[in-house]
Amino acid sequence: MFEKRHMHPFRHLRAVARQRSHRPPAGGADASISGRPDAEVIRRNKAITAHMRAGRVPDAERLFAAMPRRSTSTYNAMLAGYAANGRLPLALSFFRSIPQPDTFSYNTLLQALAVSSSLADARKLFDEMPVKDAVSYNIMISSHANRGLVSLARHYFELAPEKDAVSWNGMLAAYVRNGQIQEARWLFDSRTEWDAISWNALMAGYVQWGQMAEAQEMFNRMPQRDVVSWNIMVSGYARRGGMVEARRLFDAAPVRDVFTWTAVVSGYAQNGMLEEARRVFDVMPDKNAVSWNAMMAAYVQQRMMEEAKELFDAMPFRNVASWNTMLTGYAQAGMLEAARSIFDMMLQKDAVSWAAMLAAYSQGGLAEETLQLFKEMVRCGEWINRSAFACVLSTCADIAALECGMQLHSRLIKAGYGVGCFVGNALLAMYFKCGNMEEAHSAFEEMEERDVVSWNTMIAGYARHGFGKEALEFFDKMRKTSTKPDDITLVGVLTACSHSSLVEKGISHFYSMYRNFGVTAKPEHYTCMIDLLGRAGRLDEAVNLMKDMPFEPDSTMWGALLGASRIHRNSELGRSAAEKIFELEPENAGMYVLLSNIYASSGKWRDVDKMRLMMYERGVKKVPGFSWIEVQNKVHTFSVGDCVHPEKEIIYAFLEDLDMRMKKAGYVSATDMVLHDVDEEEKEHMLKYHSERLAVAYGILKIPPGRPIRVIKNLRVCGNCHTAFKYISAIEGRMIILRDSNRFHHFRDGSCSCGDYW
């Protein structure tokens, strides 16, 4: 059975191996296995082994082919060499050419199959072995344990007729590594002949899983302790904040090595006790790179970069981790120039180095630099880890670079990351933020693992797009799984109800979330409810809810009430809400503009002027509006009345023509949205060239028909542009997806997914 499965895919390799291994030696003598290897065979066997260890596979093959006599050890040297050099297909075919394979031959191939993810093939080979020894069983125990298949590891452990120390320790380690500490303890208690390695393994398991009392009990019972025993306990207490006990054990240890000292330094550092950490560090008799890095990391965690740099400069030896510590510290402190300087000086970079620099650029909002660095990383052939993928996906999401994000998707699938939670969740967020719900749904379905973040991303994603019913459907699906909804889940649910006018459902979920899920209402839940009631015009209920809250309203709650006042043109309530916001956040420019909108829509130009004067006196500057669109992997940014884009003449000409067609279709400019007391014609002109309208026009001109136009705006879309896009979607027959600072709008055939409820 085993041979039939494996011989066909490697037929050509088997032929090569047969030619090499069965080539007749000089003089025509048969190159058969000698009964008893002579000195020359032994010498050549050693030479083959040396070639294989050095990776010189062709040299070993030539030497093997030229040998007039061979022993089973000759074949085993070749087989072990193929396996060690990652030539599993050739090892498989060569194994079948061995005239008299012995147990060592079988064990060599068994180990090669086990470490190359071919456990099913390893099991088949194991079953056909004529003779099995302790090594054979130990290979099966350890290989299954390493994959988390503890029950199968136990199966082979029980089958073993004779168990040596490796068998027992392998099974013990399997339980410990996979968190089955109770089973490990039962196994440990079933015999008495355990060495210090075994005691330490179980004790380390207790420490790893936070069971310090059990670890201490093991430590007290140990018949003989070595330095590893003391290190396990010292580091265990230190990692969990028990520095008093860690220091007591440190002082009592009969022998200490560099790891003992480093454990105490790290413990003090991780618990914010920098002075104590430095005192211990300064008196260490010997320091290694780990010791220096631990002390340096302590300063980095406290944002004490000058002290960290002094230590870094004083280090007698640095490894990649030392450079990465400094790089990460500068990045997290927002010191991007210093971070890049460290990055450029590094003679050797690893995946962590690249990911740290990517995170620095991404979190600093430098999208172009992030994507450029990622391209450089790919060109250098560096292995891309999960963190790097997540950073670049986040950047693509921030600037809605969908095409770039989709290219990343295919790359991360090839890397094997697409089905896990960490990168998978970043992928979901990217698709939603880029306005592609279909791809987000497909990516979710392809995920083999899902956690609460996965479900929350789907619920919140549909909610922000205005598809409240779909969001609630995902919530219902989530409740049928073993994943328990948390407070973030309920924020997504309430947001979905708010953005889709599902008022009664929202009220029901709000008042039942503690009873059903044990989630206590937090400020963000109340904010959703104020927004929900306010949008629905139930302003009195929203105000009463704010009065009944167990805490004082914050600026976001007053902002939700102010937004509702704008929708329903309640200038008095809007003014009261704005005054509260000005007290809490006097520099929040958006709230000044929102209140000005309310006054302008009511024709209260004197109040508009007062707001403008107040902003000037308080030094508050209005955030300029920008919109951007991705076309052929390039992001184009527009501002209101943009005059710098290289194709501005074409864009403006198209908008003039489009404006005429829109008016023929019944479009009327919402001039009450203009915050200036000027004539109607000038108001229309001011509205016509908003940044989002320029971006949409450019998308229609450049993106082929049938593909959606995806635009992002850093502020909320104005009401006039919202109306205009409904007309444009119908006139041009295009799908327009607009992401503003609050939510998504999908314009199709003259209507918007928000139902004008935004």
PDB file of N, CA and C in Angstrom, residues 213-251:
ATOM      1  N   ALA A 213       1.249  27.129  42.697  1.00  0.00           N
ATOM      2  CA  ALA A 213       1.204  26.325  43.928  1.00  0.00           C
ATOM      3  C   ALA A 213       1.639  24.889  43.637  1.00  0.00           C
ATOM      4  N   GLU A 214       1.149  24.330  42.520  1.00  0.00           N
ATOM      5  CA  GLU A 214       1.528  22.968  42.143  1.00  0.00           C
ATOM      6  C   GLU A 214       3.013  22.898  41.763  1.00  0.00           C
ATOM      7  N   ALA A 215       3.488  23.957  41.075  1.00  0.00           N
ATOM      8  CA  ALA A 215       4.910  23.995  40.721  1.00  0.00           C
ATOM      9  C   ALA A 215       5.778  24.037  41.974  1.00  0.00           C
ATOM     10  N   GLN A 216       5.352  24.824  42.960  1.00  0.00           N
ATOM     11  CA  GLN A 216       6.104  24.921  44.212  1.00  0.00           C
ATOM     12  C   GLN A 216       6.128  23.582  44.941  1.00  0.00           C
ATOM     13  N   GLU A 217       5.000  22.880  44.913  1.00  0.00           N
ATOM     14  CA  GLU A 217       4.918  21.557  45.559  1.00  0.00           C
ATOM     15  C   GLU A 217       5.885  20.582  44.904  1.00  0.00           C
ATOM     16  N   MET A 218       5.965  20.613  43.550  1.00  0.00           N
ATOM     17  CA  MET A 218       6.914  19.762  42.833  1.00  0.00           C
ATOM     18  C   MET A 218       8.351  20.137  43.204  1.00  0.00           C
ATOM     19  N   PHE A 219       8.607  21.428  43.248  1.00  0.00           N
ATOM     20  CA  PHE A 219       9.948  21.920  43.566  1.00  0.00           C
ATOM     21  C   PHE A 219      10.374  21.461  44.964  1.00  0.00           C
ATOM     22  N   ASN A 220       9.458  21.527  45.914  1.00  0.00           N
ATOM     23  CA  ASN A 220       9.769  21.114  47.286  1.00  0.00           C
ATOM     24  C   ASN A 220      10.050  19.626  47.383  1.00  0.00           C
ATOM     25  N   ARG A 221       9.402  18.807  46.509  1.00  0.00           N
ATOM     26  CA  ARG A 221       9.537  17.350  46.563  1.00  0.00           C
ATOM     27  C   ARG A 221      10.745  16.823  45.796  1.00  0.00           C
ATOM     28  N   MET A 222      11.321  17.648  44.948  1.00  0.00           N
ATOM     29  CA  MET A 222      12.393  17.167  44.063  1.00  0.00           C
ATOM     30  C   MET A 222      13.535  16.546  44.863  1.00  0.00           C
ATOM     31  N   PRO A 223      13.931  15.317  44.517  1.00  0.00           N
ATOM     32  CA  PRO A 223      15.041  14.684  45.241  1.00  0.00           C
ATOM     33  C   PRO A 223      16.370  15.374  44.964  1.00  0.00           C
ATOM     34  N   GLN A 224      16.501  15.962  43.785  1.00  0.00           N
ATOM     35  CA  GLN A 224      17.739  16.640  43.438  1.00  0.00           C
ATOM     36  C   GLN A 224      17.411  17.772  42.472  1.00  0.00           C
ATOM     37  N   ARG A 225      17.829  18.993  42.818  1.00  0.00           N
ATOM     38  CA  ARG A 225      17.554  20.149  41.971  1.00  0.00           C
ATOM     39  C   ARG A 225      18.825  20.567  41.249  1.00  0.00           C
ATOM     40  N   ASP A 226      18.641  21.007  40.007  1.00  0.00           N
ATOM     41  CA  ASP A 226      19.767  21.600  39.289  1.00  0.00           C
ATOM     42  C   ASP A 226      19.469  23.072  39.043  1.00  0.00           C
ATOM     43  N   VAL A 227      20.345  23.754  38.360  1.00  0.00           N
ATOM     44  CA  VAL A 227      20.161  25.188  38.152  1.00  0.00           C
ATOM     45  C   VAL A 227      18.906  25.476  37.338  1.00  0.00           C
ATOM     46  N   VAL A 228      18.529  24.535  36.448  1.00  0.00           N
ATOM     47  CA  VAL A 228      17.302  24.719  35.657  1.00  0.00           C
ATOM     48  C   VAL A 228      16.082  24.742  36.565  1.00  0.00           C
ATOM     49  N   SER A 229      16.080  23.911  37.586  1.00  0.00           N
ATOM     50  CA  SER A 229      14.953  23.864  38.527  1.00  0.00           C
ATOM     51  C   SER A 229      14.757  25.225  39.189  1.00  0.00           C
ATOM     52  N   TRP A 230      15.857  25.794  39.666  1.00  0.00           N
ATOM     53  CA  TRP A 230      15.770  27.108  40.307  1.00  0.00           C
ATOM     54  C   TRP A 230      15.334  28.191  39.310  1.00  0.00           C
ATOM     55  N   ASN A 231      15.841  28.117  38.089  1.00  0.00           N
ATOM     56  CA  ASN A 231      15.486  29.110  37.076  1.00  0.00           C
ATOM     57  C   ASN A 231      13.998  29.071  36.727  1.00  0.00           C
ATOM     58  N   ILE A 232      13.447  27.860  36.654  1.00  0.00           N
ATOM     59  CA  ILE A 232      12.027  27.718  36.336  1.00  0.00           C
ATOM     60  C   ILE A 232      11.175  28.435  37.378  1.00  0.00           C
ATOM     61  N   MET A 233      11.505  28.222  38.644  1.00  0.00           N
ATOM     62  CA  MET A 233      10.700  28.811  39.708  1.00  0.00           C
ATOM     63  C   MET A 233      10.915  30.325  39.812  1.00  0.00           C
ATOM     64  N   VAL A 234      12.156  30.766  39.709  1.00  0.00           N
ATOM     65  CA  VAL A 234      12.436  32.207  39.793  1.00  0.00           C
ATOM     66  C   VAL A 234      11.722  32.942  38.668  1.00  0.00           C
ATOM     67  N   SER A 235      11.871  32.456  37.430  1.00  0.00           N
ATOM     68  CA  SER A 235      11.242  33.127  36.291  1.00  0.00           C
ATOM     69  C   SER A 235       9.725  33.016  36.350  1.00  0.00           C
ATOM     70  N   GLY A 236       9.219  31.891  36.865  1.00  0.00           N
ATOM     71  CA  GLY A 236       7.770  31.720  36.972  1.00  0.00           C
ATOM     72  C   GLY A 236       7.140  32.753  37.885  1.00  0.00           C
ATOM     73  N   TYR A 237       7.699  32.929  39.072  1.00  0.00           N
ATOM     74  CA  TYR A 237       7.173  33.950  39.993  1.00  0.00           C
ATOM     75  C   TYR A 237       7.370  35.356  39.422  1.00  0.00           C
ATOM     76  N   ALA A 238       8.541  35.586  38.808  1.00  0.00           N
ATOM     77  CA  ALA A 238       8.837  36.920  38.279  1.00  0.00           C
ATOM     78  C   ALA A 238       7.846  37.311  37.185  1.00  0.00           C
ATOM     79  N   ARG A 239       7.520  36.374  36.288  1.00  0.00           N
ATOM     80  CA  ARG A 239       6.602  36.688  35.184  1.00  0.00           C
ATOM     81  C   ARG A 239       5.206  37.014  35.677  1.00  0.00           C
ATOM     82  N   ARG A 240       4.859  36.510  36.853  1.00  0.00           N
ATOM     83  CA  ARG A 240       3.505  36.727  37.374  1.00  0.00           C
ATOM     84  C   ARG A 240       3.468  37.777  38.483  1.00  0.00           C
ATOM     85  N   GLY A 241       4.501  38.557  38.569  1.00  0.00           N
ATOM     86  CA  GLY A 241       4.494  39.672  39.509  1.00  0.00           C
ATOM     87  C   GLY A 241       4.856  39.313  40.931  1.00  0.00           C
ATOM     88  N   GLY A 242       5.213  38.042  41.178  1.00  0.00           N
ATOM     89  CA  GLY A 242       5.576  37.638  42.542  1.00  0.00           C
ATOM     90  C   GLY A 242       7.055  37.869  42.806  1.00  0.00           C
ATOM     91  N   MET A 243       7.453  39.123  42.798  1.00  0.00           N
ATOM     92  CA  MET A 243       8.882  39.429  42.894  1.00  0.00           C
ATOM     93  C   MET A 243       9.461  39.151  44.278  1.00  0.00           C
ATOM     94  N   VAL A 244       8.640  39.209  45.312  1.00  0.00           N
ATOM     95  CA  VAL A 244       9.147  38.897  46.660  1.00  0.00           C
ATOM     96  C   VAL A 244       9.590  37.440  46.709  1.00  0.00           C
ATOM     97  N   GLU A 245       8.734  36.539  46.217  1.00  0.00           N
ATOM     98  CA  GLU A 245       9.065  35.117  46.225  1.00  0.00           C
ATOM     99  C   GLU A 245      10.185  34.817  45.232  1.00  0.00           C
ATOM    100  N   ALA A 246      10.160  35.491  44.087  1.00  0.00           N
ATOM    101  CA  ALA A 246      11.218  35.286  43.098  1.00  0.00           C
ATOM    102  C   ALA A 246      12.573  35.678  43.683  1.00  0.00           C
ATOM    103  N   ARG A 247      12.606  36.811  44.384  1.00  0.00           N
ATOM    104  CA  ARG A 247      13.871  37.267  44.969  1.00  0.00           C
ATOM    105  C   ARG A 247      14.319  36.345  46.099  1.00  0.00           C
ATOM    106  N   ARG A 248      13.357  35.816  46.876  1.00  0.00           N
ATOM    107  CA  ARG A 248      13.709  34.885  47.959  1.00  0.00           C
ATOM    108  C   ARG A 248      14.380  33.637  47.386  1.00  0.00           C
ATOM    109  N   LEU A 249      13.796  33.082  46.322  1.00  0.00           N
ATOM    110  CA  LEU A 249      14.371  31.898  45.699  1.00  0.00           C
ATOM    111  C   LEU A 249      15.726  32.221  45.071  1.00  0.00           C
ATOM    112  N   PHE A 250      15.818  33.396  44.451  1.00  0.00           N
ATOM    113  CA  PHE A 250      17.086  33.815  43.848  1.00  0.00           C
ATOM    114  C   PHE A 250      18.200  33.857  44.903  1.00  0.00           C
ATOM    115  N   ASP A 251      17.883  34.441  46.052  1.00  0.00           N
ATOM    116  CA  ASP A 251      18.882  34.550  47.120  1.00  0.00           C
ATOM    117  C   ASP A 251      19.226  33.188  47.708  1.00  0.00           C
TER     118      ASP A 251
END
